[in-house]
PDB file of N, CA, C and O in Angstrom:
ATOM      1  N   UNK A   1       7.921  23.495 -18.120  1.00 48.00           N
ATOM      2  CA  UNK A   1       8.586  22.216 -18.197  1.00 48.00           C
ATOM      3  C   UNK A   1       7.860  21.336 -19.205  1.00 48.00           C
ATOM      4  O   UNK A   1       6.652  21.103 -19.166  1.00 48.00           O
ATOM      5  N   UNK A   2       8.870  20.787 -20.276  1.00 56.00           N
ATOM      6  CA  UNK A   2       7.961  19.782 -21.333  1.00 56.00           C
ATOM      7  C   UNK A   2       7.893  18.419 -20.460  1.00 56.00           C
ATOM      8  O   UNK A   2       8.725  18.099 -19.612  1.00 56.00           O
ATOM      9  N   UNK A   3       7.107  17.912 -20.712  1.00 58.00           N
ATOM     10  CA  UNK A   3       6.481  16.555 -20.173  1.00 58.00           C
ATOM     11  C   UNK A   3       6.738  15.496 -21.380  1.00 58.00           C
ATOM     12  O   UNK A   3       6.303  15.549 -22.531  1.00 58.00           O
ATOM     13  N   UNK A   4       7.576  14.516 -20.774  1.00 61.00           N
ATOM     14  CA  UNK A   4       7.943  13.409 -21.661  1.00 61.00           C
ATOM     15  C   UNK A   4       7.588  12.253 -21.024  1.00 61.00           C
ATOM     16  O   UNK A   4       8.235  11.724 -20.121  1.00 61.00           O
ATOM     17  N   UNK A   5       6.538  11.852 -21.502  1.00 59.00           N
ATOM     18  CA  UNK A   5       5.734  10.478 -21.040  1.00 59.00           C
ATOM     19  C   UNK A   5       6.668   9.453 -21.211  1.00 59.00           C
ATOM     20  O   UNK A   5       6.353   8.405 -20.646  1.00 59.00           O
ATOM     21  N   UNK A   6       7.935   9.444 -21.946  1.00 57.00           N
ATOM     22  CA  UNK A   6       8.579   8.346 -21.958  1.00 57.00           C
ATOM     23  C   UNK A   6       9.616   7.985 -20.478  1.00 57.00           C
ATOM     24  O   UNK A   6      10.063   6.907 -20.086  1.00 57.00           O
ATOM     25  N   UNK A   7       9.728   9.173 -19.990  1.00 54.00           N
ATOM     26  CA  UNK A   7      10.718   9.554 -18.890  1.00 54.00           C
ATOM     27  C   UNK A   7       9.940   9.532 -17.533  1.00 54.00           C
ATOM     28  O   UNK A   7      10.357  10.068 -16.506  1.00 54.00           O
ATOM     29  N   UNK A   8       8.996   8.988 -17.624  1.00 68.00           N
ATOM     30  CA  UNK A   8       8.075   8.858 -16.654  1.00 68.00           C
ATOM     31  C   UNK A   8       7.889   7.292 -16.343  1.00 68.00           C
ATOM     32  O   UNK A   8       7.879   6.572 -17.341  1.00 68.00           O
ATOM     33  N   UNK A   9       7.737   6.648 -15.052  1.00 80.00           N
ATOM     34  CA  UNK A   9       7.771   5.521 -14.685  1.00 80.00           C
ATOM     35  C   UNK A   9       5.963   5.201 -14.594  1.00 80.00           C
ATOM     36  O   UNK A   9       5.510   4.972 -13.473  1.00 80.00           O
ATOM     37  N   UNK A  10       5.192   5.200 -15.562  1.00 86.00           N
ATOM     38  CA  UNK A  10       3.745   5.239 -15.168  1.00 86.00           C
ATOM     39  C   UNK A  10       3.105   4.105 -14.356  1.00 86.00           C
ATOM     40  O   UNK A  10       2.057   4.365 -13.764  1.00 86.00           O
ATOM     41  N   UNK A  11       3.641   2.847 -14.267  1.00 86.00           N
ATOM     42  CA  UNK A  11       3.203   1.687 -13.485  1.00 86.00           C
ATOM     43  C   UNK A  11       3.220   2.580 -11.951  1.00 86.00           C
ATOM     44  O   UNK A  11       2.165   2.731 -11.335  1.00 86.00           O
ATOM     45  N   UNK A  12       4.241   3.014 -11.544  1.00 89.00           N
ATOM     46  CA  UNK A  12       4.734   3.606  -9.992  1.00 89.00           C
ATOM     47  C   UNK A  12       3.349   4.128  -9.762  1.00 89.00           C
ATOM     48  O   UNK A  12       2.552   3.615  -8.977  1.00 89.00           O
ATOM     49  N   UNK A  13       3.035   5.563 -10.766  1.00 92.00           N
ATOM     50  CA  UNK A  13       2.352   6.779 -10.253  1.00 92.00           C
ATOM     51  C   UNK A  13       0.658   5.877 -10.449  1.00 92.00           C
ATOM     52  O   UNK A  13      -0.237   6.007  -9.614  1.00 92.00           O
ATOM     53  N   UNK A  14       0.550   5.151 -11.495  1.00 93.00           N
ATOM     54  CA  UNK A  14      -0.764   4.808 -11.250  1.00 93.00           C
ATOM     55  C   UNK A  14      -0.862   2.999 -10.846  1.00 93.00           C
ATOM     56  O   UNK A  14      -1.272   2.019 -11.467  1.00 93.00           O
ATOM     57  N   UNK A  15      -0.495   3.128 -10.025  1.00 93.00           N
ATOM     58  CA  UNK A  15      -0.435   1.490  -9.123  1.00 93.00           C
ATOM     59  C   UNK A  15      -1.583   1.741  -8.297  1.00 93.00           C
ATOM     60  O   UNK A  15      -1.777   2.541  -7.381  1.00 93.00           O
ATOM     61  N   UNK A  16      -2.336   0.815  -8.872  1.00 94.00           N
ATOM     62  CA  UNK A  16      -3.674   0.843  -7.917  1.00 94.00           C
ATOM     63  C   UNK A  16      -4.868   0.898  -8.549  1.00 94.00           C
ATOM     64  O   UNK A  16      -5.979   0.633  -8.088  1.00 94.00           O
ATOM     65  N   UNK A  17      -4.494   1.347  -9.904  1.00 95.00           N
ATOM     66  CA  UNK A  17      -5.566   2.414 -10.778  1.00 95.00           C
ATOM     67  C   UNK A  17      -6.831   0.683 -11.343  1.00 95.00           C
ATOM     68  O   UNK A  17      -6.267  -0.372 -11.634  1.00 95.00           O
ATOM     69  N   UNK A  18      -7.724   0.741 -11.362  1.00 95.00           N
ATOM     70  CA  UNK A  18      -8.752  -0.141 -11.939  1.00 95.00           C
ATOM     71  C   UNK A  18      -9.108  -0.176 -13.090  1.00 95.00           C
ATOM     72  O   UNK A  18      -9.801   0.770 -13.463  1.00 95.00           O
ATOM     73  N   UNK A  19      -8.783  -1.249 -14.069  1.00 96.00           N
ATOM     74  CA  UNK A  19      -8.966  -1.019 -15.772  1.00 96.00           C
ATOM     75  C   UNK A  19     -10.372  -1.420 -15.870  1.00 96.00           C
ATOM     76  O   UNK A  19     -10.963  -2.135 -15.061  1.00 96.00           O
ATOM     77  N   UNK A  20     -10.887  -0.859 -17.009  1.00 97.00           N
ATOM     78  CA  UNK A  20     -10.496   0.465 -17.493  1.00 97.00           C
ATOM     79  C   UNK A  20     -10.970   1.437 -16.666  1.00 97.00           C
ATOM     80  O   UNK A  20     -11.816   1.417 -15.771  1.00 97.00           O
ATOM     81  N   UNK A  21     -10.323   2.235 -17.090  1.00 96.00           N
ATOM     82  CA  UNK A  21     -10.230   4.009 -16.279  1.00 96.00           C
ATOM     83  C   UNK A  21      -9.844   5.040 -16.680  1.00 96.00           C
ATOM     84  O   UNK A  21      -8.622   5.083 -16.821  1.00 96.00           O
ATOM     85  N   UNK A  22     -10.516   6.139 -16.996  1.00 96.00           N
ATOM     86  CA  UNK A  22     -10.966   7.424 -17.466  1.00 96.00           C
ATOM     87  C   UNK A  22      -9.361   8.159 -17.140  1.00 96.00           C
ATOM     88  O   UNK A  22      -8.580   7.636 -16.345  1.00 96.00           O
ATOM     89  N   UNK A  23      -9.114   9.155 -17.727  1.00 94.00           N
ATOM     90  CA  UNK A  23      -8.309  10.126 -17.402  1.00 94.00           C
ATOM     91  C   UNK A  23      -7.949  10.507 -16.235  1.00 94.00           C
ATOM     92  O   UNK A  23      -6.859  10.421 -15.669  1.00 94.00           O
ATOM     93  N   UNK A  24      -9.652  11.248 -15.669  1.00 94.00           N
ATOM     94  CA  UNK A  24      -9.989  11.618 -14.354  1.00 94.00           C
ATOM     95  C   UNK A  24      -9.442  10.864 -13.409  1.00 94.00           C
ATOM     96  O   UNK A  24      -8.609  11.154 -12.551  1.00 94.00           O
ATOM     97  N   UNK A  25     -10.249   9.395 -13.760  1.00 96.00           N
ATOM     98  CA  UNK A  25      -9.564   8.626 -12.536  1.00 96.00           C
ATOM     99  C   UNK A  25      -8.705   7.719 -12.451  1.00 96.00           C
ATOM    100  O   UNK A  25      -8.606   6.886 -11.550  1.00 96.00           O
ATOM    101  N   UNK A  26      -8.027   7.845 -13.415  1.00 96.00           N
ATOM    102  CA  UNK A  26      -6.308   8.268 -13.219  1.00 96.00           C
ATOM    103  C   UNK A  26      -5.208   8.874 -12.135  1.00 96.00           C
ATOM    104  O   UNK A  26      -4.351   8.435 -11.369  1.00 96.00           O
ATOM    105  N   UNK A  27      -5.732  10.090 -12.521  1.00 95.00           N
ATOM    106  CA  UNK A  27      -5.658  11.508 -12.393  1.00 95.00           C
ATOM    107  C   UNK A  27      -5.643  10.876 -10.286  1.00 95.00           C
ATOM    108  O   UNK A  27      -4.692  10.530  -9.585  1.00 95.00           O
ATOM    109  N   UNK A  28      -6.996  10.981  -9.993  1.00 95.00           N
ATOM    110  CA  UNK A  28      -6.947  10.473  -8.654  1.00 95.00           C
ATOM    111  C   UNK A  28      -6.326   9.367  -8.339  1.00 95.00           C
ATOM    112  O   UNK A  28      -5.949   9.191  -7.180  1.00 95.00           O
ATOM    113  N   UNK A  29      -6.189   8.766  -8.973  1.00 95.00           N
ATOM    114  CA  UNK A  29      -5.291   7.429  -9.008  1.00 95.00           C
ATOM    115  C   UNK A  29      -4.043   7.720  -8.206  1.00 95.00           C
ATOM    116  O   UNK A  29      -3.808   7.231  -7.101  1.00 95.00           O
ATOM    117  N   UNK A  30      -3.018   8.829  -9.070  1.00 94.00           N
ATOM    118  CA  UNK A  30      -1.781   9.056  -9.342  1.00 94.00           C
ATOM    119  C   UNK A  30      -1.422   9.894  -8.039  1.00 94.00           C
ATOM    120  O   UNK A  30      -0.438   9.854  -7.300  1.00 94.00           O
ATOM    121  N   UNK A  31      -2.798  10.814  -8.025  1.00 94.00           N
ATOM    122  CA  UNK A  31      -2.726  11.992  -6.694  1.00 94.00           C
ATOM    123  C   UNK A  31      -2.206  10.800  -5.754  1.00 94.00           C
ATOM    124  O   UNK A  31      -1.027  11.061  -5.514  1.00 94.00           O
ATOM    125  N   UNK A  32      -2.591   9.548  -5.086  1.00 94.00           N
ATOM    126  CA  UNK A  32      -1.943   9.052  -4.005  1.00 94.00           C
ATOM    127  C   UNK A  32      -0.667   8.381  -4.067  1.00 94.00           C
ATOM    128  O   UNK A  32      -0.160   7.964  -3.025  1.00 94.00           O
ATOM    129  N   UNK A  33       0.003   8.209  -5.378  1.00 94.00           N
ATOM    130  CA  UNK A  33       1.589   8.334  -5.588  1.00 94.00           C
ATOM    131  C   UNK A  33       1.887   8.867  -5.354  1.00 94.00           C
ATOM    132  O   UNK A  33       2.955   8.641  -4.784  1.00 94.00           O
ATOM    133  N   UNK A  34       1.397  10.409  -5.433  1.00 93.00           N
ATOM    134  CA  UNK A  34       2.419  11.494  -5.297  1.00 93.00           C
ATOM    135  C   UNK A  34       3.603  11.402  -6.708  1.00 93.00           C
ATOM    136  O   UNK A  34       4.834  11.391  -6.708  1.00 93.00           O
ATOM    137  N   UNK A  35       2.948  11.365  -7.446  1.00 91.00           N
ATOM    138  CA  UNK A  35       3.143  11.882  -9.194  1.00 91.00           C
ATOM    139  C   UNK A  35       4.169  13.729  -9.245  1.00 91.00           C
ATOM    140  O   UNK A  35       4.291  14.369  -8.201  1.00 91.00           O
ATOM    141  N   UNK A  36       4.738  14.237 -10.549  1.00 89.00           N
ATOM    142  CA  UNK A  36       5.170  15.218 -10.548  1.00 89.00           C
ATOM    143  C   UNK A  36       4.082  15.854 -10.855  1.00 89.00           C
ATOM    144  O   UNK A  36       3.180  15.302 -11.485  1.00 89.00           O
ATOM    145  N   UNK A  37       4.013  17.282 -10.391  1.00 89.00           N
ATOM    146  CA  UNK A  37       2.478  17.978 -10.805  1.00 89.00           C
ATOM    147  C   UNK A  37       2.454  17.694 -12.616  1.00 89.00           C
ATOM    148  O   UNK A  37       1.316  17.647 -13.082  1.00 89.00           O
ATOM    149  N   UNK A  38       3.423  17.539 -13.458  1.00 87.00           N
ATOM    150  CA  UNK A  38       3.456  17.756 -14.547  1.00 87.00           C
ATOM    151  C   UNK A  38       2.905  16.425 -15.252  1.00 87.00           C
ATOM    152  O   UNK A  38       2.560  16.674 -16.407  1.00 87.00           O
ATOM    153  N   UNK A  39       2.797  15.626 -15.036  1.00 89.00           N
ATOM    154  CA  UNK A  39       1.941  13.789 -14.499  1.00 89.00           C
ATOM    155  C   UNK A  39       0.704  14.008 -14.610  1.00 89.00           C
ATOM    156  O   UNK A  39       0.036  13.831 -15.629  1.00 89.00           O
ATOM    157  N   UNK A  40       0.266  14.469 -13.399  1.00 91.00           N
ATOM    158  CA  UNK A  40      -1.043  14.972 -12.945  1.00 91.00           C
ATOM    159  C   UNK A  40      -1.870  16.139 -13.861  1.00 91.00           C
ATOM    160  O   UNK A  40      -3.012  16.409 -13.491  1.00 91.00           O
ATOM    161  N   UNK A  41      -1.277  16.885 -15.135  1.00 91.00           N
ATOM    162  CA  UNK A  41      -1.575  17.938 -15.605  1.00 91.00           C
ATOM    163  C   UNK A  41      -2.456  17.024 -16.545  1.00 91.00           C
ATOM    164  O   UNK A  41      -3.646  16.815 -16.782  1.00 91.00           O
ATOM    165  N   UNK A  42      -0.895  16.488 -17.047  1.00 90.00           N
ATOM    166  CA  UNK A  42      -0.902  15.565 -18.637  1.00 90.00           C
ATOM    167  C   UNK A  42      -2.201  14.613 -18.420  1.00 90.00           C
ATOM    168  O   UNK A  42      -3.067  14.462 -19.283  1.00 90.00           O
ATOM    169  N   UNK A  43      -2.212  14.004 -17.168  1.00 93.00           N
ATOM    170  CA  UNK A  43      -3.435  12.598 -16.496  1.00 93.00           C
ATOM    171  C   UNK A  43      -4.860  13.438 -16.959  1.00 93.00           C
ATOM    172  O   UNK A  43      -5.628  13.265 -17.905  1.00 93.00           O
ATOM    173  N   UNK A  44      -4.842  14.367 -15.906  1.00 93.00           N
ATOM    174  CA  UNK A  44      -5.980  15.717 -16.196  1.00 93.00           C
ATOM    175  C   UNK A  44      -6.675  15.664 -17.525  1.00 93.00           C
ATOM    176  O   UNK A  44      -7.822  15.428 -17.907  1.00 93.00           O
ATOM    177  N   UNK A  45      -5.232  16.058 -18.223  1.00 92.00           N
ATOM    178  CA  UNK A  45      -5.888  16.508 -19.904  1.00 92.00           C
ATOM    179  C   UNK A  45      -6.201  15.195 -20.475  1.00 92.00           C
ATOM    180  O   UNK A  45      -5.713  15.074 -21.599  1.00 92.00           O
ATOM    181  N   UNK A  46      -6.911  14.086 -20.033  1.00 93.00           N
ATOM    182  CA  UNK A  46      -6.967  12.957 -20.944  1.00 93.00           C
ATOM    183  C   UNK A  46      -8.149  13.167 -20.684  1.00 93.00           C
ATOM    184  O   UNK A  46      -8.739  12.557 -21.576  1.00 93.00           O
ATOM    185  N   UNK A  47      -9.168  13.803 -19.809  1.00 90.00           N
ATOM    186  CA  UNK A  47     -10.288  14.057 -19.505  1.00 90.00           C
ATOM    187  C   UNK A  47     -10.810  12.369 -19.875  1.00 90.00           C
ATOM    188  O   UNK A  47     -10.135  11.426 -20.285  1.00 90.00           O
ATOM    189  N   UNK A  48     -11.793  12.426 -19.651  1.00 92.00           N
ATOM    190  CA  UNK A  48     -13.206  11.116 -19.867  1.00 92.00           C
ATOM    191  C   UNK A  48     -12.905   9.795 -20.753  1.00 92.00           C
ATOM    192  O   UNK A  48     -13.647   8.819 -20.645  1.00 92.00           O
ATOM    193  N   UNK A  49     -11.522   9.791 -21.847  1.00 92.00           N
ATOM    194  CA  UNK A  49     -11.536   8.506 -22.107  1.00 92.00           C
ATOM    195  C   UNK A  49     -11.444   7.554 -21.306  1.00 92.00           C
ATOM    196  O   UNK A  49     -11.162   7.808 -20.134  1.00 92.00           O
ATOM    197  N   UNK A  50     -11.633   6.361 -21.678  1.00 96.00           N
ATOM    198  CA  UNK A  50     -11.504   5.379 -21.142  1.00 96.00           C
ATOM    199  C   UNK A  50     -10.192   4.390 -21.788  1.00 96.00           C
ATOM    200  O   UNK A  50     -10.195   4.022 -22.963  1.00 96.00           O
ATOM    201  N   UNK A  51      -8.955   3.994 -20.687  1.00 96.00           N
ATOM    202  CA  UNK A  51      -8.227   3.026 -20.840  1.00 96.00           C
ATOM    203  C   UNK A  51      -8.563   1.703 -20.561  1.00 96.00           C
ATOM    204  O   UNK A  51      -9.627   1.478 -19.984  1.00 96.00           O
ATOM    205  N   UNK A  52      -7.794   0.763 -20.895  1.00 96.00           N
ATOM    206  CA  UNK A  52      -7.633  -0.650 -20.930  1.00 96.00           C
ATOM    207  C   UNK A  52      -6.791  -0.848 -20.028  1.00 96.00           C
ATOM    208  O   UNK A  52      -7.185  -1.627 -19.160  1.00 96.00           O
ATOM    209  N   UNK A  53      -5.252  -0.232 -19.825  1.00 92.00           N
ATOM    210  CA  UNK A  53      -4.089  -0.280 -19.171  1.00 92.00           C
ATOM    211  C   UNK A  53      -3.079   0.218 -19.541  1.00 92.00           C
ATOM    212  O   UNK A  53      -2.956   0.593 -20.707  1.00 92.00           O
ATOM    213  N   UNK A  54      -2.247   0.323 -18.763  1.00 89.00           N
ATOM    214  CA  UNK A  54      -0.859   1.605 -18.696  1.00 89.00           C
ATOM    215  C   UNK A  54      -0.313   2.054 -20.149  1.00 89.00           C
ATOM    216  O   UNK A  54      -0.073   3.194 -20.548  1.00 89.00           O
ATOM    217  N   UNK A  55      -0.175   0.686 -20.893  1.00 88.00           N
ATOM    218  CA  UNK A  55       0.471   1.097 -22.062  1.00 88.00           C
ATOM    219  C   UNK A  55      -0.539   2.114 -23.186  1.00 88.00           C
ATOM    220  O   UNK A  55       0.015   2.803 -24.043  1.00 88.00           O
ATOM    221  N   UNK A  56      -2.030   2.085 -23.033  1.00 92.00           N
ATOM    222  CA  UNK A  56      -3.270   2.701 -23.406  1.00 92.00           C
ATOM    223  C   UNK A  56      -2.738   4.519 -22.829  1.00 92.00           C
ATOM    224  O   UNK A  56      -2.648   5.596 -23.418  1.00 92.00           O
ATOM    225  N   UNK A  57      -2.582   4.225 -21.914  1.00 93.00           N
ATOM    226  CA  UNK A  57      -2.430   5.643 -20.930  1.00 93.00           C
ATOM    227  C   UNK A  57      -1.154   6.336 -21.745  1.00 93.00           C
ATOM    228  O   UNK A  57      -1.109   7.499 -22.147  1.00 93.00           O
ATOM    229  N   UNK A  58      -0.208   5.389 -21.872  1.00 89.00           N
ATOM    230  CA  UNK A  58       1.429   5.768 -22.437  1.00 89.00           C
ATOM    231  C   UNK A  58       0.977   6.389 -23.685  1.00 89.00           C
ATOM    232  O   UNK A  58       1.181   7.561 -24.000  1.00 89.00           O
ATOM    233  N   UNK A  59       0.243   5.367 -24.482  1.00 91.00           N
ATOM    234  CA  UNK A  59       0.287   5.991 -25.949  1.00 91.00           C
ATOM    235  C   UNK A  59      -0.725   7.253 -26.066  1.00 91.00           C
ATOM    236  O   UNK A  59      -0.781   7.749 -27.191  1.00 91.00           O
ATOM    237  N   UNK A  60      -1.484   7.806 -25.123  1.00 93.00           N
ATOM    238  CA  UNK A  60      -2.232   9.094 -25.429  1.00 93.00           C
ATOM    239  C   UNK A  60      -1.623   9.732 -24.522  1.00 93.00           C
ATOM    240  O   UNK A  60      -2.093  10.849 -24.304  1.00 93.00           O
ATOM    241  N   UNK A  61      -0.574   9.373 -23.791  1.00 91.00           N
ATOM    242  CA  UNK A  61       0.500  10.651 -23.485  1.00 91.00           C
ATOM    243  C   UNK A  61       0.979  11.057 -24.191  1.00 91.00           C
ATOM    244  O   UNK A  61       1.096  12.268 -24.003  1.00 91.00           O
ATOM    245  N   UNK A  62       1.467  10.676 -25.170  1.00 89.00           N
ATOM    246  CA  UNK A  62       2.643  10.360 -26.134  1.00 89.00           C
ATOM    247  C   UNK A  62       1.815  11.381 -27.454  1.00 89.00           C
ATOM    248  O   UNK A  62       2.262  12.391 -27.999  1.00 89.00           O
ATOM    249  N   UNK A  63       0.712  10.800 -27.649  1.00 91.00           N
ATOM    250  CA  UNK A  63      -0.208  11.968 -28.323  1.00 91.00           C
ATOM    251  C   UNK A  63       0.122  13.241 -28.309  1.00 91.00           C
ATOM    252  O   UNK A  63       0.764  13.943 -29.091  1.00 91.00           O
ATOM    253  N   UNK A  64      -0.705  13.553 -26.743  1.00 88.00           N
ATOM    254  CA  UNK A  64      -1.159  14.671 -26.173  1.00 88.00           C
ATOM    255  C   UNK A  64       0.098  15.363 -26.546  1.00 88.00           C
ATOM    256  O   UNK A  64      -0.199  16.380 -27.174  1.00 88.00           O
ATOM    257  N   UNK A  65       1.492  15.218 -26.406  1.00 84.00           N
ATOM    258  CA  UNK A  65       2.661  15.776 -26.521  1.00 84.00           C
ATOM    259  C   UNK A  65       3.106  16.382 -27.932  1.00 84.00           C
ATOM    260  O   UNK A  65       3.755  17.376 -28.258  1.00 84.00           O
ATOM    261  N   UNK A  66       2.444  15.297 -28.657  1.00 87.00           N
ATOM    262  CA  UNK A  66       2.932  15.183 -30.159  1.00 87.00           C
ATOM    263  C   UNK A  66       2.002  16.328 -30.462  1.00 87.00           C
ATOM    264  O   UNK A  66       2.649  17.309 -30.832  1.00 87.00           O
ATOM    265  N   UNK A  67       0.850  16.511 -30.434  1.00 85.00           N
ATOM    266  CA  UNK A  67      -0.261  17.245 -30.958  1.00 85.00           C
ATOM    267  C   UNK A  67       0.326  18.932 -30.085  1.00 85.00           C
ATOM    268  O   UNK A  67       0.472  20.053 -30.572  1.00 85.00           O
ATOM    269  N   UNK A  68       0.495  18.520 -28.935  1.00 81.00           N
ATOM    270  CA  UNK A  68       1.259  20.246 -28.434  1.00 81.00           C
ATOM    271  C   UNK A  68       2.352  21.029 -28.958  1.00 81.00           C
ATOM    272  O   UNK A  68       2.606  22.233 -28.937  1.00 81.00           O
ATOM    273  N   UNK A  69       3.044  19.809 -29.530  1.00 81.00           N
ATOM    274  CA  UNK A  69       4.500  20.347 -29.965  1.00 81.00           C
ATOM    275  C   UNK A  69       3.903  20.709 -31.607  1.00 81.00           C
ATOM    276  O   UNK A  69       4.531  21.602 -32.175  1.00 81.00           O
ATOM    277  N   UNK A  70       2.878  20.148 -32.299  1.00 82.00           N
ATOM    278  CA  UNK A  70       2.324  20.347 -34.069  1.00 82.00           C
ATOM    279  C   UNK A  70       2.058  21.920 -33.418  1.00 82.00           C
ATOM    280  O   UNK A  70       2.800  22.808 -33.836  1.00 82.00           O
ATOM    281  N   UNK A  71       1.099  22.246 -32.487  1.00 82.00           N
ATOM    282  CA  UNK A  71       0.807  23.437 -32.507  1.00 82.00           C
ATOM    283  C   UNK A  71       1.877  23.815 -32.171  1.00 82.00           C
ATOM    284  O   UNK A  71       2.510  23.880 -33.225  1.00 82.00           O
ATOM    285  N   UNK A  72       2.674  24.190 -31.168  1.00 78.00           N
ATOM    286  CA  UNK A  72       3.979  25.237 -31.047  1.00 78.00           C
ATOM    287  C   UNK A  72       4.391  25.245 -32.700  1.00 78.00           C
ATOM    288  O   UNK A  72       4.273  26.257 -33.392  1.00 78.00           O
ATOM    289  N   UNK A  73       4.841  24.086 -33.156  1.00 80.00           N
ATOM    290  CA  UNK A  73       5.440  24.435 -34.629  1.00 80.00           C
ATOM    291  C   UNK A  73       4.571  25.539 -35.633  1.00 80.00           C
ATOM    292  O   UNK A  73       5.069  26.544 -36.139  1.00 80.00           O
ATOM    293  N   UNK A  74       3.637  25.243 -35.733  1.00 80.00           N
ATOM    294  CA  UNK A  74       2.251  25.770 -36.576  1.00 80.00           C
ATOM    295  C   UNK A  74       2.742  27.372 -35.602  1.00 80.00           C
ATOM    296  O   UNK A  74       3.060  28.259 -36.395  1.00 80.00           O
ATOM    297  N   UNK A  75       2.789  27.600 -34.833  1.00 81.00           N
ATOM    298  CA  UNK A  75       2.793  28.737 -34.072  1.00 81.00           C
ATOM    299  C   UNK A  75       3.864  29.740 -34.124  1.00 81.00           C
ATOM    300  O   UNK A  75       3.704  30.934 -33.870  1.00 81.00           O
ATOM    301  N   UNK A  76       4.953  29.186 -34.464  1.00 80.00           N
ATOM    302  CA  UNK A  76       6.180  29.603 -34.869  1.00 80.00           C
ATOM    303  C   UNK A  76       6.491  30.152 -36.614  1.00 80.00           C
ATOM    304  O   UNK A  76       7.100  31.158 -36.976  1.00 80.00           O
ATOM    305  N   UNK A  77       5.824  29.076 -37.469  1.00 72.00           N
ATOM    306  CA  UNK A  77       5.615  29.430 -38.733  1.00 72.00           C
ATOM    307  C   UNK A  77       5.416  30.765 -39.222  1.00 72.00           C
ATOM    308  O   UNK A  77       4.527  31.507 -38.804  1.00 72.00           O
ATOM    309  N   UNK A  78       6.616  31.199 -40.502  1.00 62.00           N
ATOM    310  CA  UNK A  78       6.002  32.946 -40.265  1.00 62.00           C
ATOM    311  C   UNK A  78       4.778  32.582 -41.842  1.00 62.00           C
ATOM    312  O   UNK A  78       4.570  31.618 -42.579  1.00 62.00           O
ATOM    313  N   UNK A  79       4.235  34.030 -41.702  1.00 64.00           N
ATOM    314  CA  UNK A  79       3.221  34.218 -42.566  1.00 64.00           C
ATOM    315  C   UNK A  79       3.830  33.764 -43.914  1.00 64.00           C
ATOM    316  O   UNK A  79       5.053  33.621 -43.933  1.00 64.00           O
ATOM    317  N   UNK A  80       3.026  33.483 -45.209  1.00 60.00           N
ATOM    318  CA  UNK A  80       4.190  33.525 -46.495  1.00 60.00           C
ATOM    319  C   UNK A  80       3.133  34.545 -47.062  1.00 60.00           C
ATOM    320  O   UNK A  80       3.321  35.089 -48.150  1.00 60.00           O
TER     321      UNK A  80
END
């Protein structure tokens, strides 16, 4: 399943969360929303930065996605 940070309600899943705050604890943040595991993956992979607030969180979702989908492309590319 692709993960689209835009289609995601992030205030909901991390309500509660204390700025700033790391990926990680996020990540635990979100676990007591009850987030889609696919939330919780994306939260995960932000590992140790540190945010300011949600919209901080949005835009290195938004990354993380962009940079997965460069590699699938790069991955698909045939040899020349």
């Amino acid at each position: 399943m692709t993960f689209n940070p835009l289609a995601v309600d992030l205030h909901k899943y991390l309500e509660g969360a204390d700025y700033p705050a790391s990926g990680e604890e996020l990540t635990f943040t979100a676990r007591s929303n009850a987030p889609p595991d696919v939330l919780t993956e994306a939260l995960r992979g932000l590992g140790d930065e540190e945010f300011s607030g949600p919209g901080e969180v949005s835009a290195a979702l938004l990354r993380q996605v962009a940079r997965r989908e460069r590699a699938q492309l790069r991955s698909l590319r045939r040899p020349e």
